[in-house]
Coordinates of C-alpha atoms in Angstrom, one line a residue:
M119 CA 82.7 82.2 78.1
T120 CA 85.0 83.7 80.7
S121 CA 87.7 86.2 79.9
A122 CA 90.7 87.7 81.6
T123 CA 92.3 91.1 81.3
P124 CA 96.0 91.3 80.4
S125 CA 96.8 92.8 83.8
S126 CA 95.1 89.9 85.7
S127 CA 96.9 87.4 83.5
E128 CA 100.3 89.0 84.1
A129 CA 99.8 88.4 87.9
L130 CA 99.5 84.7 87.4
T131 CA 101.9 81.8 86.8
R132 CA 101.5 79.8 83.7
P133 CA 99.9 76.8 85.5
E134 CA 97.5 79.2 87.2
R135 CA 96.6 80.7 83.8
L136 CA 95.8 77.2 82.6
D137 CA 93.8 76.3 85.7
R138 CA 91.5 79.3 85.2
L139 CA 90.6 78.6 81.6
P140 CA 87.2 77.3 80.5
F141 CA 87.0 74.0 78.7
T142 CA 88.0 74.4 75.1
R143 CA 88.4 72.4 71.9
K144 CA 92.1 72.1 72.8
H145 CA 91.1 70.3 76.0
G146 CA 88.8 68.1 74.1
R147 CA 91.5 67.1 71.6
L148 CA 93.8 66.3 74.5
V149 CA 91.3 64.0 76.2
L150 CA 90.4 62.4 72.9
G151 CA 94.0 61.9 71.8
S152 CA 95.0 60.4 75.2
G153 CA 91.7 58.5 75.5
I154 CA 92.1 56.7 72.2
G155 CA 95.4 55.4 73.4
W156 CA 93.8 54.4 76.7
A157 CA 91.0 52.6 74.8
L158 CA 93.6 50.7 72.8
D159 CA 95.3 49.7 76.0
A160 CA 92.0 48.3 77.4
M161 CA 91.3 46.5 74.2
D162 CA 94.6 44.7 74.6
V163 CA 94.0 43.7 78.2
G164 CA 90.5 42.7 77.4
L165 CA 91.5 40.5 74.5
I166 CA 93.7 38.3 76.6
S167 CA 90.8 37.5 78.9
F168 CA 88.8 36.1 75.9
I169 CA 91.8 34.5 74.2
M170 CA 92.6 32.6 77.4
A171 CA 89.2 30.9 77.2
A172 CA 89.8 30.0 73.6
L173 CA 93.3 28.6 74.2
I174 CA 92.1 26.4 77.1
G175 CA 90.6 24.1 74.5
Q176 CA 92.9 24.7 71.5
W177 CA 96.2 24.4 73.3
A178 CA 94.9 22.1 76.1
L179 CA 96.4 24.5 78.7
S180 CA 96.3 23.5 82.4
P181 CA 94.8 25.9 85.0
T182 CA 98.3 26.9 86.1
E183 CA 99.4 27.7 82.5
V184 CA 96.3 29.8 81.9
S185 CA 96.9 31.6 85.2
W186 CA 100.4 32.6 84.1
L187 CA 99.1 33.7 80.7
G188 CA 96.7 36.0 82.6
S189 CA 99.4 37.3 85.0
I190 CA 102.6 37.6 83.0
G191 CA 101.4 40.8 81.4
F192 CA 100.9 42.4 84.8
V193 CA 104.5 41.5 85.8
G194 CA 105.5 43.7 82.8
M195 CA 102.9 46.3 83.8
A196 CA 104.4 46.6 87.3
L197 CA 107.8 47.2 86.0
G198 CA 106.6 49.5 83.2
A199 CA 104.5 51.6 85.6
S200 CA 107.4 52.4 87.9
L201 CA 109.9 53.1 85.1
G202 CA 107.4 55.0 83.0
G203 CA 106.6 57.4 85.8
L204 CA 110.3 58.1 86.5
L205 CA 110.9 58.6 82.7
A206 CA 107.9 60.9 82.4
D207 CA 109.3 63.2 85.2
R208 CA 112.7 63.3 83.4
I209 CA 112.0 63.4 79.6
G210 CA 108.3 64.4 79.4
R211 CA 104.8 63.0 79.5
R212 CA 104.1 63.1 75.8
S213 CA 107.4 61.3 74.8
V214 CA 106.8 58.5 77.2
F215 CA 103.2 58.2 76.2
A216 CA 104.1 57.7 72.5
L217 CA 107.0 55.3 73.3
T218 CA 104.7 53.0 75.3
L219 CA 102.1 52.9 72.6
L220 CA 104.8 51.8 70.2
V221 CA 106.2 49.1 72.4
Y222 CA 102.9 47.4 73.4
G223 CA 101.4 47.8 69.9
L224 CA 104.2 46.0 68.2
A225 CA 104.4 43.3 70.8
T226 CA 100.7 42.7 70.6
G227 CA 100.8 42.4 66.8
A228 CA 103.7 39.9 67.1
S229 CA 101.6 37.8 69.6
A230 CA 99.5 36.8 66.6
L231 CA 102.4 34.8 65.3
A232 CA 103.2 32.9 68.6
G233 CA 103.5 29.2 68.0
G234 CA 103.5 28.1 71.6
L235 CA 102.9 29.2 75.2
A236 CA 106.5 30.2 76.0
V237 CA 106.8 32.7 73.1
L238 CA 103.3 34.1 73.9
L239 CA 104.3 34.6 77.6
V240 CA 107.4 36.6 76.6
L241 CA 105.4 38.8 74.2
R242 CA 102.7 39.4 76.9
F243 CA 105.4 40.5 79.3
I244 CA 106.7 43.1 76.7
V245 CA 103.1 44.2 76.1
G246 CA 102.8 44.8 79.8
L247 CA 105.9 47.0 79.9
G248 CA 104.3 49.4 77.5
L249 CA 100.8 49.2 78.9
G250 CA 101.9 49.7 82.5
A251 CA 103.9 52.8 81.7
E252 CA 101.2 54.4 79.6
L253 CA 98.2 54.6 81.9
P254 CA 99.6 56.8 84.8
V255 CA 101.5 59.0 82.3
A256 CA 98.3 59.7 80.3
S257 CA 96.3 60.6 83.4
T258 CA 99.0 62.8 84.7
L259 CA 99.2 64.7 81.4
V260 CA 95.4 65.3 81.3
S261 CA 95.3 66.3 85.0
E262 CA 98.0 68.9 84.5
F263 CA 96.1 70.6 81.6
A264 CA 92.6 70.4 83.0
P265 CA 90.9 73.5 84.5
T266 CA 90.7 73.2 88.3
K267 CA 86.9 73.2 88.4
I268 CA 86.5 70.2 86.1
R269 CA 89.9 68.4 86.6
G270 CA 88.4 65.3 88.2
R271 CA 85.7 65.1 85.6
M272 CA 88.1 65.3 82.7
V273 CA 90.3 62.4 84.1
V274 CA 87.2 60.3 84.7
I275 CA 86.2 60.9 81.1
L276 CA 89.7 59.8 80.1
E277 CA 89.3 56.7 82.2
A278 CA 85.9 56.0 80.5
F279 CA 87.8 55.2 77.3
W280 CA 88.8 52.0 79.1
A281 CA 85.2 50.8 78.8
V282 CA 85.3 51.7 75.1
G283 CA 88.4 49.6 74.6
W284 CA 87.1 46.7 76.7
L285 CA 83.9 46.8 74.7
L286 CA 85.9 46.6 71.4
A287 CA 87.7 43.6 72.9
A288 CA 84.4 41.9 73.7
L289 CA 83.1 42.6 70.2
I290 CA 86.2 41.2 68.6
A291 CA 86.1 38.2 70.8
Y292 CA 82.4 37.6 70.1
F293 CA 82.6 38.0 66.3
V294 CA 86.2 37.1 65.4
V295 CA 87.7 34.6 67.9
P296 CA 85.1 31.8 67.6
L297 CA 85.2 31.8 63.7
S298 CA 88.2 29.5 63.4
D299 CA 91.2 28.1 65.2
D300 CA 93.1 31.2 64.1
G301 CA 90.5 33.6 65.3
W302 CA 92.6 34.6 68.3
R303 CA 95.5 35.4 66.1
W304 CA 93.4 37.8 64.1
A305 CA 92.3 39.4 67.3
F306 CA 95.9 40.0 68.3
A307 CA 96.8 41.3 64.9
L308 CA 94.4 44.2 65.4
G309 CA 96.5 45.2 68.4
V310 CA 99.2 46.6 66.1
V311 CA 97.0 49.7 65.7
P312 CA 98.6 51.4 68.7
A313 CA 102.0 51.4 67.0
L314 CA 100.5 53.5 64.2
Y315 CA 98.7 55.8 66.6
A316 CA 102.0 56.5 68.5
V317 CA 103.0 58.7 65.5
V318 CA 99.8 60.7 65.9
V319 CA 100.3 61.1 69.7
R320 CA 103.9 62.3 69.3
R321 CA 102.9 65.1 66.9
G322 CA 99.5 66.1 68.1
L323 CA 99.5 66.3 71.9
P324 CA 101.1 69.2 73.8
E325 CA 103.8 68.6 76.5
S326 CA 102.9 69.4 80.1
V327 CA 103.4 73.1 80.9
R328 CA 104.4 72.1 84.5
F329 CA 107.0 69.7 83.2
L330 CA 108.4 72.2 80.8
E331 CA 108.7 74.8 83.6
A332 CA 110.3 72.3 86.0
K333 CA 113.0 71.7 83.3
G334 CA 113.5 75.5 82.7
R335 CA 112.0 75.4 79.2
H336 CA 109.9 78.6 79.8
A337 CA 109.6 79.7 76.2
E338 CA 108.0 76.4 75.2
A339 CA 105.7 76.5 78.2
E340 CA 104.6 80.0 77.4
A341 CA 103.8 79.0 73.8
V342 CA 101.6 76.1 75.0
V343 CA 99.7 78.3 77.4
R344 CA 99.1 81.0 74.8
D345 CA 97.8 78.4 72.4
F346 CA 95.2 77.2 75.0
E347 CA 94.4 80.9 75.9
E348 CA 93.8 81.6 72.2
S349 CA 91.5 78.6 71.9
A350 CA 89.5 79.9 74.9
G351 CA 89.3 83.5 73.6
V352 CA 91.2 84.7 76.6
A353 CA 93.6 87.6 76.3
A354 CA 97.2 86.6 76.8
P355 CA 99.6 88.7 78.9
T356 CA 101.2 91.7 77.1
H357 CA 104.6 90.7 78.4
E358 CA 106.2 87.5 76.9
V359 CA 106.9 85.9 80.3
T360 CA 104.6 86.1 83.3
R361 CA 105.4 85.6 87.0
E362 CA 107.3 82.3 87.2
T363 CA 106.0 79.3 89.0
P364 CA 107.6 78.9 92.4
S365 CA 110.8 76.9 92.3
P366 CA 110.1 73.1 92.0
T367 CA 112.6 72.3 94.7
S368 CA 110.0 73.0 97.3
Y369 CA 106.3 72.7 97.7
D370 CA 103.6 73.1 100.3
P371 CA 100.8 70.5 100.1
R372 CA 98.2 72.7 101.8
P373 CA 95.1 70.5 101.6
Q374 CA 96.3 68.4 104.6
G375 CA 98.0 71.3 106.4
E376 CA 101.3 69.5 106.4
T377 CA 104.7 71.2 106.8
T378 CA 106.8 72.3 103.8
A379 CA 109.4 69.8 102.7
T380 CA 112.2 70.0 100.2
M381 CA 113.2 67.5 97.6
T382 CA 115.6 67.3 94.7
A383 CA 113.7 68.1 91.6
A384 CA 116.3 66.9 89.1
Q385 CA 116.3 63.3 90.4
P386 CA 112.8 62.4 91.7
G387 CA 112.6 58.9 93.1
L388 CA 110.8 56.4 95.4
G389 CA 112.3 57.9 98.5
D390 CA 110.6 61.2 97.9
L391 CA 107.2 59.6 98.1
F392 CA 107.8 58.4 101.6
G393 CA 109.2 61.6 103.1
A394 CA 107.5 63.3 106.0
V395 CA 105.0 65.2 103.9
L396 CA 104.0 62.5 101.4
R397 CA 104.2 59.3 103.5
R398 CA 100.6 59.1 104.6
R399 CA 99.1 59.8 101.2
T400 CA 101.4 57.4 99.4
T401 CA 100.6 54.6 101.8
A402 CA 96.8 55.2 101.5
L403 CA 97.1 55.4 97.7
W404 CA 99.2 52.2 97.4
V405 CA 96.8 50.2 99.5
T406 CA 93.8 51.5 97.5
W407 CA 95.5 50.6 94.2
F408 CA 96.4 47.2 95.5
G409 CA 92.8 46.4 96.5
V410 CA 91.2 47.7 93.4
N411 CA 93.7 45.9 91.1
F412 CA 93.3 42.6 93.0
A413 CA 89.5 42.6 92.8
Y414 CA 89.2 44.0 89.3
Y415 CA 91.7 41.7 87.5
G416 CA 90.8 38.7 89.7
A417 CA 87.3 39.1 88.4
F418 CA 87.4 40.4 84.8
I419 CA 90.4 38.5 83.5
W420 CA 88.7 35.3 84.5
I421 CA 85.0 35.9 84.0
P422 CA 84.9 34.5 80.4
S423 CA 86.9 31.4 81.4
L424 CA 85.0 30.9 84.6
L425 CA 81.6 31.0 82.8
F426 CA 83.0 28.6 80.3
T427 CA 84.1 26.1 83.0
E428 CA 80.8 26.6 84.7
G429 CA 79.0 25.1 81.6
F430 CA 78.4 28.0 79.3
T431 CA 79.4 27.6 75.7
L432 CA 82.3 29.8 74.5
V433 CA 79.9 32.0 72.5
K434 CA 77.5 32.4 75.4
S435 CA 80.3 33.2 77.9
F436 CA 81.5 35.9 75.5
Q437 CA 78.0 37.2 75.1
F438 CA 77.5 37.5 78.9
T439 CA 80.8 39.3 79.2
L440 CA 79.9 41.7 76.4
I441 CA 76.7 42.7 78.2
I442 CA 78.5 43.1 81.5
T443 CA 81.1 45.2 79.8
L444 CA 78.4 47.6 78.5
A445 CA 77.6 48.4 82.2
Q446 CA 81.0 50.1 82.6
L447 CA 79.8 53.1 80.6
P448 CA 77.0 54.3 83.1
G449 CA 79.5 53.7 85.9
Y450 CA 81.9 56.2 84.4
A451 CA 79.2 58.7 83.6
L452 CA 77.9 58.7 87.2
A453 CA 81.4 59.0 88.6
A454 CA 82.2 61.9 86.3
V455 CA 79.2 63.8 87.8
L456 CA 79.7 62.8 91.4
I457 CA 83.4 63.5 91.6
E458 CA 82.9 67.2 91.3
V459 CA 79.7 67.2 93.5
W460 CA 80.5 64.8 96.3
G461 CA 84.3 65.1 96.0
R462 CA 87.0 62.6 95.2
R463 CA 87.1 60.7 98.5
A464 CA 83.4 60.2 98.9
T465 CA 82.9 59.1 95.3
L466 CA 85.7 56.6 95.4
A467 CA 84.7 55.1 98.7
T468 CA 81.0 54.8 97.6
F469 CA 81.8 53.0 94.4
L470 CA 84.2 50.7 96.2
A471 CA 81.6 49.8 98.7
A472 CA 79.1 49.1 95.9
S473 CA 81.7 47.0 94.2
A474 CA 82.2 44.8 97.3
V475 CA 78.4 44.2 97.6
S476 CA 78.1 43.4 93.9
A477 CA 81.1 41.0 94.0
V478 CA 79.5 38.9 96.8
A479 CA 76.2 38.9 95.0
F480 CA 77.8 37.7 91.8
G481 CA 79.5 34.8 93.6
Q482 CA 76.1 33.7 95.1
A483 CA 74.1 34.1 91.9
E484 CA 72.0 30.9 91.2
S485 CA 70.5 31.8 87.8
D486 CA 71.5 33.3 84.5
T487 CA 69.5 36.4 85.3
T488 CA 70.9 37.1 88.8
L489 CA 74.4 36.3 87.5
L490 CA 73.9 38.9 84.7
V491 CA 72.4 41.6 87.0
A492 CA 75.1 41.2 89.6
G493 CA 77.8 41.2 86.9
C494 CA 76.5 44.4 85.5
A495 CA 76.3 46.0 88.9
L496 CA 79.9 44.9 89.6
S497 CA 81.1 46.3 86.3
M498 CA 79.3 49.6 86.8
A499 CA 80.5 50.1 90.4
N500 CA 84.1 48.9 89.8
L501 CA 84.8 51.0 86.8
G502 CA 83.3 54.1 88.4
A503 CA 85.8 53.5 91.2
W504 CA 88.6 53.2 88.7
G505 CA 87.6 56.6 87.2
A506 CA 87.7 58.3 90.6
L507 CA 91.0 56.6 91.5
Y508 CA 92.7 57.8 88.4
A509 CA 91.4 61.3 89.0
V510 CA 92.7 61.5 92.5
T511 CA 96.1 59.8 92.0
P512 CA 98.0 62.6 90.1
E513 CA 96.5 65.3 92.4
V514 CA 98.1 64.1 95.6
Y515 CA 101.7 64.8 94.4
P516 CA 103.6 68.0 93.4
T517 CA 104.8 68.5 89.8
Q518 CA 108.3 67.2 90.1
V519 CA 107.2 63.7 91.4
R520 CA 103.7 63.6 90.0
A521 CA 104.3 61.1 87.3
T522 CA 106.7 59.2 89.5
G523 CA 104.1 59.0 92.3
A524 CA 101.3 57.9 89.9
G525 CA 103.6 55.4 88.3
W526 CA 104.7 53.8 91.5
A527 CA 101.1 53.6 92.9
A528 CA 100.1 51.8 89.7
A529 CA 103.2 49.6 89.9
F530 CA 102.3 48.5 93.5
G531 CA 98.8 47.8 92.3
R532 CA 100.1 45.6 89.5
I533 CA 101.5 43.3 92.1
A534 CA 97.9 42.5 93.1
S535 CA 97.0 42.1 89.4
I536 CA 99.8 39.4 89.1
I537 CA 98.7 37.6 92.3
A538 CA 94.9 37.6 91.7
P539 CA 94.8 35.7 88.4
L540 CA 97.1 33.1 89.9
L541 CA 95.0 32.7 93.0
V542 CA 91.6 32.4 91.2
P543 CA 92.0 28.7 90.2
V544 CA 93.1 27.8 93.7
L545 CA 90.0 29.6 95.2
H546 CA 87.8 28.0 92.5
R547 CA 88.9 24.5 93.5
A548 CA 88.4 25.3 97.2
G549 CA 85.0 27.0 97.1
G550 CA 83.8 27.8 93.6
L551 CA 82.5 31.2 92.5
G552 CA 81.2 32.0 96.0
L553 CA 84.7 31.9 97.6
I554 CA 86.4 33.7 94.7
F555 CA 84.0 36.7 94.8
A556 CA 83.9 36.8 98.6
V557 CA 87.7 37.3 98.6
L558 CA 87.4 39.9 95.8
G559 CA 84.7 41.7 97.8
A560 CA 87.1 41.8 100.8
A561 CA 89.7 43.4 98.6
F562 CA 87.2 46.1 97.6
L563 CA 86.5 46.8 101.3
M564 CA 90.2 47.1 102.1
A565 CA 90.6 49.6 99.2
M566 CA 87.5 51.6 100.5
V567 CA 89.0 52.0 104.0
A568 CA 92.3 53.1 102.6
A569 CA 90.6 55.6 100.2
L570 CA 89.2 57.4 103.3
F571 CA 92.7 58.5 104.2
L572 CA 93.4 60.2 100.9
P573 CA 93.5 64.1 100.7
E574 CA 90.4 65.8 99.3
M575 CA 91.5 67.9 96.3
T576 CA 88.2 68.9 94.8
G577 CA 88.4 72.5 93.8
E578 CA 92.1 72.8 94.8
E579 CA 94.8 73.7 92.3
L580 CA 97.6 71.2 91.7
V581 CA 100.7 71.7 93.9
D582 CA 103.7 72.8 91.9

């Protein structure tokens, strides 16, 4: 285990002291605490994909109605992501994280009581508000605490909890939804768990040190850093306050060699993301998010229903989707290794290229075996790409707009997640699975090209 002398610690800012720590139990608790919330998010998104298939028959929904049921949550997610990022840069990462869990947990539980499509659509929109705000905020919080050498790996591990949540959704769908006409209601009722977990999050997770310093709350920031140093067995400075982090009203994003720019730290907003310094990386990030969201949600929200309409029984379509979901786990594991070996950009682009090839193969599959193999390859590659994308997103922005930047990138991506589920039935009528997955493959390729223009932050400290 590494150690630091008091004199060396006193020469560092608080974020620098955090960046140089080894991985400790405190880091593990942070990832686990944030990851459980992340898994519960995924469980909610996954459940609707299975419940859509069940309601096609039970409520006699038309393809258009089913499309809106799949998309309305993403309308809420787009709004929630943009507002959540702005709030997190103003009132704190931890507070917004807990609030979003409460909102979408209660709305999901209420969905179990929905008596018709209109009510369910309203509740799914509210669920989306909470869900959309939570994801970028959680990844920002973990990124700001992670040691520099393993920051990307820690965020990928956080993202891997998505697979755990989706797997829980698949298990609930397989064992609960088909049992009775009210099976989907019981599945939704389980979604109230995040509301209870919000209390744990609010009490158990630390607030971002970088956020606290940006708000002038230096005593709180010092206490958090010393807590992590004690966990690592690293000697804290002899003086109560170390060298302060440079003023958050200016920053120098050195990885791209761009010029220093100034922004107002007190009121970060969308305009800051398209200033002279950040314009290129914001554009590349938004296009990447758009392509990944379009392809992922166009595929995975519809796969159970598509298999059902292709002649699979409801139980068999859920079984296939469960197996495909399991393939997400090795995708995350491989991305967690490669992201610190190859770097962010190469890992993200490689997984996106593999996703494009797998999507086309899935659309052209002519047997159950080839369909399953291609589906597993698509699941593994796509979710590995998601892990890399969430790792790089908070890194490209300075502290005062980090959550805002991550939130707006996610919000722009949610536009694609709204469009894709609505477009899938149109593509299905026009050309079947082949056309659907060819279009999704093209979206993956677009995202891959955009990812090549992102800055490489492997081994770099976060810009304050």
